[in-house]
JSON list of C-alpha atoms in Angstrom, two decimals:
[
{"chain": "A", "resi": 5, "resn": "MET", "atom": "CA", "xyz": [-41.31, 223.40, 188.48]},
{"chain": "A", "resi": 6, "resn": "LYS", "atom": "CA", "xyz": [-38.74, 223.76, 185.59]},
{"chain": "A", "resi": 7, "resn": "PHE", "atom": "CA", "xyz": [-35.19, 222.53, 186.32]},
{"chain": "A", "resi": 8, "resn": "LEU", "atom": "CA", "xyz": [-32.74, 225.28, 185.99]},
{"chain": "A", "resi": 9, "resn": "HIS", "atom": "CA", "xyz": [-29.18, 223.89, 185.86]},
{"chain": "A", "resi": 10, "resn": "ILE", "atom": "CA", "xyz": [-26.49, 226.40, 186.10]},
{"chain": "A", "resi": 11, "resn": "GLU", "atom": "CA", "xyz": [-22.94, 225.79, 185.26]},
{"chain": "A", "resi": 12, "resn": "PRO", "atom": "CA", "xyz": [-20.34, 226.94, 187.77]},
{"chain": "A", "resi": 13, "resn": "HIS", "atom": "CA", "xyz": [-18.41, 228.95, 185.10]},
{"chain": "A", "resi": 14, "resn": "THR", "atom": "CA", "xyz": [-21.75, 230.79, 184.40]},
{"chain": "A", "resi": 15, "resn": "ILE", "atom": "CA", "xyz": [-22.17, 232.21, 188.09]},
{"chain": "A", "resi": 16, "resn": "THR", "atom": "CA", "xyz": [-18.44, 232.91, 188.15]},
{"chain": "A", "resi": 17, "resn": "GLN", "atom": "CA", "xyz": [-18.89, 235.06, 185.13]},
{"chain": "A", "resi": 18, "resn": "ILE", "atom": "CA", "xyz": [-21.68, 236.84, 186.63]},
{"chain": "A", "resi": 19, "resn": "LEU", "atom": "CA", "xyz": [-20.34, 237.51, 190.21]},
{"chain": "A", "resi": 20, "resn": "GLY", "atom": "CA", "xyz": [-16.59, 236.99, 189.91]},
{"chain": "A", "resi": 21, "resn": "VAL", "atom": "CA", "xyz": [-14.17, 234.31, 191.20]},
{"chain": "A", "resi": 22, "resn": "GLY", "atom": "CA", "xyz": [-14.78, 234.79, 194.91]},
{"chain": "A", "resi": 23, "resn": "TRP", "atom": "CA", "xyz": [-18.58, 234.05, 194.77]},
{"chain": "A", "resi": 24, "resn": "THR", "atom": "CA", "xyz": [-18.20, 230.47, 196.03]},
{"chain": "A", "resi": 25, "resn": "THR", "atom": "CA", "xyz": [-16.46, 231.83, 199.29]},
{"chain": "A", "resi": 26, "resn": "LYS", "atom": "CA", "xyz": [-19.25, 234.40, 199.63]},
{"chain": "A", "resi": 27, "resn": "ARG", "atom": "CA", "xyz": [-22.04, 231.85, 199.06]},
{"chain": "A", "resi": 28, "resn": "ARG", "atom": "CA", "xyz": [-20.60, 229.65, 201.95]},
{"chain": "A", "resi": 29, "resn": "LYS", "atom": "CA", "xyz": [-21.26, 232.55, 204.26]},
{"chain": "A", "resi": 30, "resn": "ILE", "atom": "CA", "xyz": [-25.01, 232.53, 203.64]},
{"chain": "A", "resi": 31, "resn": "ASP", "atom": "CA", "xyz": [-26.96, 230.68, 206.40]},
{"chain": "A", "resi": 32, "resn": "SER", "atom": "CA", "xyz": [-30.60, 231.71, 205.43]},
{"chain": "A", "resi": 33, "resn": "THR", "atom": "CA", "xyz": [-32.51, 233.79, 203.02]},
{"chain": "A", "resi": 34, "resn": "THR", "atom": "CA", "xyz": [-32.37, 236.77, 205.74]},
{"chain": "A", "resi": 35, "resn": "ASP", "atom": "CA", "xyz": [-28.82, 237.32, 205.35]},
{"chain": "A", "resi": 36, "resn": "SER", "atom": "CA", "xyz": [-27.66, 240.46, 203.68]},
{"chain": "A", "resi": 37, "resn": "ILE", "atom": "CA", "xyz": [-25.37, 238.57, 201.18]},
{"chain": "A", "resi": 38, "resn": "TYR", "atom": "CA", "xyz": [-28.30, 236.48, 200.19]},
{"chain": "A", "resi": 39, "resn": "HIS", "atom": "CA", "xyz": [-30.30, 239.69, 199.25]},
{"chain": "A", "resi": 40, "resn": "LYS", "atom": "CA", "xyz": [-27.48, 240.97, 197.09]},
{"chain": "A", "resi": 41, "resn": "PHE", "atom": "CA", "xyz": [-27.39, 237.56, 195.28]},
{"chain": "A", "resi": 42, "resn": "ALA", "atom": "CA", "xyz": [-31.16, 237.55, 195.04]},
{"chain": "A", "resi": 43, "resn": "THR", "atom": "CA", "xyz": [-31.29, 240.53, 192.63]},
{"chain": "A", "resi": 44, "resn": "ASN", "atom": "CA", "xyz": [-30.07, 238.03, 189.81]},
{"chain": "A", "resi": 45, "resn": "PRO", "atom": "CA", "xyz": [-32.63, 235.28, 189.26]},
{"chain": "A", "resi": 46, "resn": "ILE", "atom": "CA", "xyz": [-29.99, 232.68, 188.05]},
{"chain": "A", "resi": 47, "resn": "VAL", "atom": "CA", "xyz": [-27.67, 233.37, 191.06]},
{"chain": "A", "resi": 48, "resn": "LYS", "atom": "CA", "xyz": [-30.79, 233.41, 193.34]},
{"chain": "A", "resi": 49, "resn": "GLU", "atom": "CA", "xyz": [-31.65, 229.88, 191.99]},
{"chain": "A", "resi": 50, "resn": "CYS", "atom": "CA", "xyz": [-28.21, 228.61, 192.69]},
{"chain": "A", "resi": 51, "resn": "VAL", "atom": "CA", "xyz": [-28.02, 229.97, 196.22]},
{"chain": "A", "resi": 52, "resn": "ASP", "atom": "CA", "xyz": [-31.58, 228.70, 196.98]},
{"chain": "A", "resi": 53, "resn": "ASP", "atom": "CA", "xyz": [-30.24, 225.22, 196.00]},
{"chain": "A", "resi": 54, "resn": "TYR", "atom": "CA", "xyz": [-27.23, 225.60, 198.20]},
{"chain": "A", "resi": 55, "resn": "LEU", "atom": "CA", "xyz": [-29.37, 226.49, 201.16]},
{"chain": "A", "resi": 56, "resn": "ASN", "atom": "CA", "xyz": [-31.75, 223.77, 200.46]},
{"chain": "A", "resi": 57, "resn": "PRO", "atom": "CA", "xyz": [-29.82, 220.60, 199.04]},
{"chain": "A", "resi": 58, "resn": "GLU", "atom": "CA", "xyz": [-33.05, 218.51, 199.03]},
{"chain": "A", "resi": 59, "resn": "ARG", "atom": "CA", "xyz": [-34.88, 221.02, 196.87]},
{"chain": "A", "resi": 60, "resn": "HIS", "atom": "CA", "xyz": [-32.00, 220.78, 194.34]},
{"chain": "A", "resi": 61, "resn": "TRP", "atom": "CA", "xyz": [-31.97, 216.85, 194.45]},
{"chain": "A", "resi": 62, "resn": "LEU", "atom": "CA", "xyz": [-35.69, 216.92, 193.84]},
{"chain": "A", "resi": 63, "resn": "LYS", "atom": "CA", "xyz": [-35.27, 219.01, 190.71]},
{"chain": "A", "resi": 64, "resn": "TRP", "atom": "CA", "xyz": [-32.87, 216.49, 189.46]},
{"chain": "A", "resi": 65, "resn": "ARG", "atom": "CA", "xyz": [-35.19, 213.69, 190.36]},
{"chain": "A", "resi": 66, "resn": "ASP", "atom": "CA", "xyz": [-38.02, 215.44, 188.53]},
{"chain": "A", "resi": 67, "resn": "SER", "atom": "CA", "xyz": [-36.09, 216.00, 185.38]},
{"chain": "A", "resi": 68, "resn": "LEU", "atom": "CA", "xyz": [-35.12, 212.27, 185.43]},
{"chain": "A", "resi": 69, "resn": "PHE", "atom": "CA", "xyz": [-38.66, 211.28, 185.87]},
{"chain": "A", "resi": 70, "resn": "ASP", "atom": "CA", "xyz": [-39.61, 213.77, 182.80]},
{"chain": "A", "resi": 71, "resn": "TYR", "atom": "CA", "xyz": [-36.88, 212.30, 180.77]},
{"chain": "A", "resi": 72, "resn": "CYS", "atom": "CA", "xyz": [-38.38, 208.77, 181.47]},
{"chain": "A", "resi": 73, "resn": "ASP", "atom": "CA", "xyz": [-41.76, 209.82, 180.68]},
{"chain": "A", "resi": 74, "resn": "THR", "atom": "CA", "xyz": [-40.84, 211.66, 177.42]},
{"chain": "A", "resi": 75, "resn": "TYR", "atom": "CA", "xyz": [-38.30, 208.77, 176.01]},
{"chain": "A", "resi": 76, "resn": "ASN", "atom": "CA", "xyz": [-40.17, 205.76, 177.90]},
{"chain": "A", "resi": 77, "resn": "LYS", "atom": "CA", "xyz": [-36.61, 204.78, 178.95]},
{"chain": "A", "resi": 78, "resn": "VAL", "atom": "CA", "xyz": [-34.07, 205.65, 181.63]},
{"chain": "A", "resi": 79, "resn": "PRO", "atom": "CA", "xyz": [-31.11, 207.50, 180.47]},
{"chain": "A", "resi": 80, "resn": "LEU", "atom": "CA", "xyz": [-27.68, 205.96, 179.84]},
{"chain": "A", "resi": 81, "resn": "HIS", "atom": "CA", "xyz": [-24.78, 207.34, 181.73]},
{"chain": "A", "resi": 82, "resn": "LYS", "atom": "CA", "xyz": [-23.71, 209.89, 179.08]},
{"chain": "A", "resi": 83, "resn": "THR", "atom": "CA", "xyz": [-27.25, 211.11, 178.41]},
{"chain": "A", "resi": 84, "resn": "LYS", "atom": "CA", "xyz": [-27.84, 215.04, 178.56]},
{"chain": "A", "resi": 85, "resn": "TYR", "atom": "CA", "xyz": [-31.44, 216.19, 178.96]},
{"chain": "A", "resi": 86, "resn": "ASN", "atom": "CA", "xyz": [-32.59, 219.91, 179.60]},
{"chain": "A", "resi": 87, "resn": "ASN", "atom": "CA", "xyz": [-28.91, 221.00, 179.65]},
{"chain": "A", "resi": 88, "resn": "THR", "atom": "CA", "xyz": [-28.04, 218.49, 182.50]},
{"chain": "A", "resi": 89, "resn": "ASN", "atom": "CA", "xyz": [-25.92, 215.49, 182.58]},
{"chain": "A", "resi": 90, "resn": "ILE", "atom": "CA", "xyz": [-28.99, 213.43, 183.88]},
{"chain": "A", "resi": 91, "resn": "GLY", "atom": "CA", "xyz": [-27.43, 209.80, 182.87]},
{"chain": "A", "resi": 92, "resn": "SER", "atom": "CA", "xyz": [-24.35, 210.85, 184.94]},
{"chain": "A", "resi": 93, "resn": "TRP", "atom": "CA", "xyz": [-26.62, 211.97, 187.93]},
{"chain": "A", "resi": 94, "resn": "LEU", "atom": "CA", "xyz": [-28.47, 208.79, 187.77]},
{"chain": "A", "resi": 95, "resn": "SER", "atom": "CA", "xyz": [-25.15, 206.75, 187.87]},
{"chain": "A", "resi": 96, "resn": "ASN", "atom": "CA", "xyz": [-24.14, 208.58, 191.00]},
{"chain": "A", "resi": 97, "resn": "GLN", "atom": "CA", "xyz": [-27.34, 208.06, 192.73]},
{"chain": "A", "resi": 98, "resn": "LYS", "atom": "CA", "xyz": [-27.20, 204.20, 192.08]},
{"chain": "A", "resi": 99, "resn": "LYS", "atom": "CA", "xyz": [-23.70, 204.40, 193.73]},
{"chain": "A", "resi": 100, "resn": "LYS", "atom": "CA", "xyz": [-25.51, 205.43, 197.00]},
{"chain": "A", "resi": 101, "resn": "ILE", "atom": "CA", "xyz": [-27.92, 202.39, 196.79]},
{"chain": "A", "resi": 102, "resn": "ASN", "atom": "CA", "xyz": [-27.19, 199.06, 198.52]},
{"chain": "A", "resi": 103, "resn": "ALA", "atom": "CA", "xyz": [-30.69, 197.78, 199.39]},
{"chain": "A", "resi": 104, "resn": "THR", "atom": "CA", "xyz": [-34.41, 198.57, 198.55]},
{"chain": "A", "resi": 105, "resn": "THR", "atom": "CA", "xyz": [-34.57, 199.98, 201.91]},
{"chain": "A", "resi": 106, "resn": "ASP", "atom": "CA", "xyz": [-32.21, 203.04, 201.15]},
{"chain": "A", "resi": 107, "resn": "SER", "atom": "CA", "xyz": [-33.82, 206.29, 201.13]},
{"chain": "A", "resi": 108, "resn": "THR", "atom": "CA", "xyz": [-32.41, 207.22, 197.64]},
{"chain": "A", "resi": 109, "resn": "TYR", "atom": "CA", "xyz": [-33.99, 203.95, 196.39]},
{"chain": "A", "resi": 110, "resn": "GLN", "atom": "CA", "xyz": [-37.22, 204.84, 197.98]},
{"chain": "A", "resi": 111, "resn": "LYS", "atom": "CA", "xyz": [-37.29, 208.36, 196.35]},
{"chain": "A", "resi": 112, "resn": "LEU", "atom": "CA", "xyz": [-36.42, 207.25, 192.95]},
{"chain": "A", "resi": 113, "resn": "THR", "atom": "CA", "xyz": [-38.66, 204.26, 192.64]},
{"chain": "A", "resi": 114, "resn": "MET", "atom": "CA", "xyz": [-41.78, 206.40, 192.37]},
{"chain": "A", "resi": 115, "resn": "ASN", "atom": "CA", "xyz": [-41.16, 206.05, 188.64]},
{"chain": "A", "resi": 116, "resn": "PRO", "atom": "CA", "xyz": [-41.70, 202.39, 187.38]},
{"chain": "A", "resi": 117, "resn": "LEU", "atom": "CA", "xyz": [-39.06, 202.81, 184.74]},
{"chain": "A", "resi": 118, "resn": "VAL", "atom": "CA", "xyz": [-36.51, 203.89, 187.23]},
{"chain": "A", "resi": 119, "resn": "GLN", "atom": "CA", "xyz": [-37.46, 201.23, 189.74]},
{"chain": "A", "resi": 120, "resn": "LYS", "atom": "CA", "xyz": [-36.98, 198.53, 187.23]},
{"chain": "A", "resi": 121, "resn": "CYS", "atom": "CA", "xyz": [-33.54, 199.93, 186.47]},
{"chain": "A", "resi": 122, "resn": "LEU", "atom": "CA", "xyz": [-32.62, 200.08, 190.12]},
{"chain": "A", "resi": 123, "resn": "ASP", "atom": "CA", "xyz": [-33.83, 196.56, 190.86]},
{"chain": "A", "resi": 124, "resn": "THR", "atom": "CA", "xyz": [-31.63, 195.31, 187.91]},
{"chain": "A", "resi": 125, "resn": "TYR", "atom": "CA", "xyz": [-28.84, 197.30, 189.47]},
{"chain": "A", "resi": 126, "resn": "LEU", "atom": "CA", "xyz": [-29.21, 195.92, 192.75]},
{"chain": "A", "resi": 127, "resn": "ILE", "atom": "CA", "xyz": [-29.35, 192.44, 191.51]},
{"chain": "A", "resi": 128, "resn": "LYS", "atom": "CA", "xyz": [-26.08, 192.78, 189.63]},
{"chain": "A", "resi": 129, "resn": "LYS", "atom": "CA", "xyz": [-24.47, 194.42, 192.66]},
{"chain": "A", "resi": 130, "resn": "GLN", "atom": "CA", "xyz": [-25.44, 191.56, 194.74]},
{"chain": "A", "resi": 131, "resn": "LYS", "atom": "CA", "xyz": [-23.81, 189.07, 192.18]},
{"chain": "A", "resi": 132, "resn": "ARG", "atom": "CA", "xyz": [-20.66, 191.08, 192.06]},
{"chain": "A", "resi": 133, "resn": "MET", "atom": "CA", "xyz": [-20.50, 191.03, 195.89]},
{"chain": "A", "resi": 134, "resn": "SER", "atom": "CA", "xyz": [-20.99, 187.33, 195.97]},
{"chain": "A", "resi": 135, "resn": "HIS", "atom": "CA", "xyz": [-18.37, 186.53, 193.29]},
{"chain": "A", "resi": 136, "resn": "ALA", "atom": "CA", "xyz": [-16.03, 188.75, 195.15]},
{"chain": "A", "resi": 137, "resn": "THR", "atom": "CA", "xyz": [-16.73, 186.66, 198.42]},
{"chain": "A", "resi": 138, "resn": "SER", "atom": "CA", "xyz": [-16.49, 183.54, 196.41]},
{"chain": "A", "resi": 139, "resn": "TYR", "atom": "CA", "xyz": [-12.91, 184.54, 194.96]},
{"chain": "A", "resi": 140, "resn": "HIS", "atom": "CA", "xyz": [-11.68, 185.71, 198.58]},
{"chain": "A", "resi": 141, "resn": "THR", "atom": "CA", "xyz": [-12.78, 182.44, 199.98]},
{"chain": "A", "resi": 142, "resn": "CYS", "atom": "CA", "xyz": [-11.00, 180.31, 197.16]},
{"chain": "A", "resi": 143, "resn": "SER", "atom": "CA", "xyz": [-7.98, 182.47, 197.23]},
{"chain": "A", "resi": 144, "resn": "SER", "atom": "CA", "xyz": [-7.52, 181.66, 200.93]},
{"chain": "A", "resi": 145, "resn": "HIS", "atom": "CA", "xyz": [-7.38, 178.02, 199.98]},
{"chain": "A", "resi": 146, "resn": "LYS", "atom": "CA", "xyz": [-4.97, 178.60, 197.11]},
{"chain": "A", "resi": 147, "resn": "TYR", "atom": "CA", "xyz": [-7.59, 178.21, 194.49]},
{"chain": "A", "resi": 148, "resn": "THR", "atom": "CA", "xyz": [-8.88, 180.43, 191.87]},
{"chain": "A", "resi": 149, "resn": "ILE", "atom": "CA", "xyz": [-12.40, 180.67, 190.46]},
{"chain": "A", "resi": 150, "resn": "ALA", "atom": "CA", "xyz": [-11.12, 179.82, 187.08]},
{"chain": "A", "resi": 151, "resn": "SER", "atom": "CA", "xyz": [-9.43, 176.62, 188.15]},
{"chain": "A", "resi": 152, "resn": "MET", "atom": "CA", "xyz": [-12.48, 175.33, 189.99]},
{"chain": "A", "resi": 153, "resn": "TRP", "atom": "CA", "xyz": [-14.63, 175.68, 186.70]}
]
């Protein structure tokens, strides 16, 4: 499935400013508003993603994996790929991960490059947490970490 990323201003140009409000009134593909939107394939794609956020997330993940397979590396934060901000998306997913048991981690580590990236991220995150805890402990005793080294 090809990832189709649609900028919000594109949909607004097609349907007008009130389209977001109208979209929120859609509960399923059987709604009459859905059928009106579905006449345009670009808008239909956007509404389908709205109705099924997991489907949308999986498209982002597949695009990430495609990038990794194509370039043999994970994207940096500002990396754009297939008209998407795939690096920013990965950075946002990392923020949701606190442990290897998190569902986001499990879904993303199907790709070995992404798994290595996330493992490195978790190690750094744990070190930052332990440093923050060390500083708190020291500051409660009127010491700073710098004065202890």
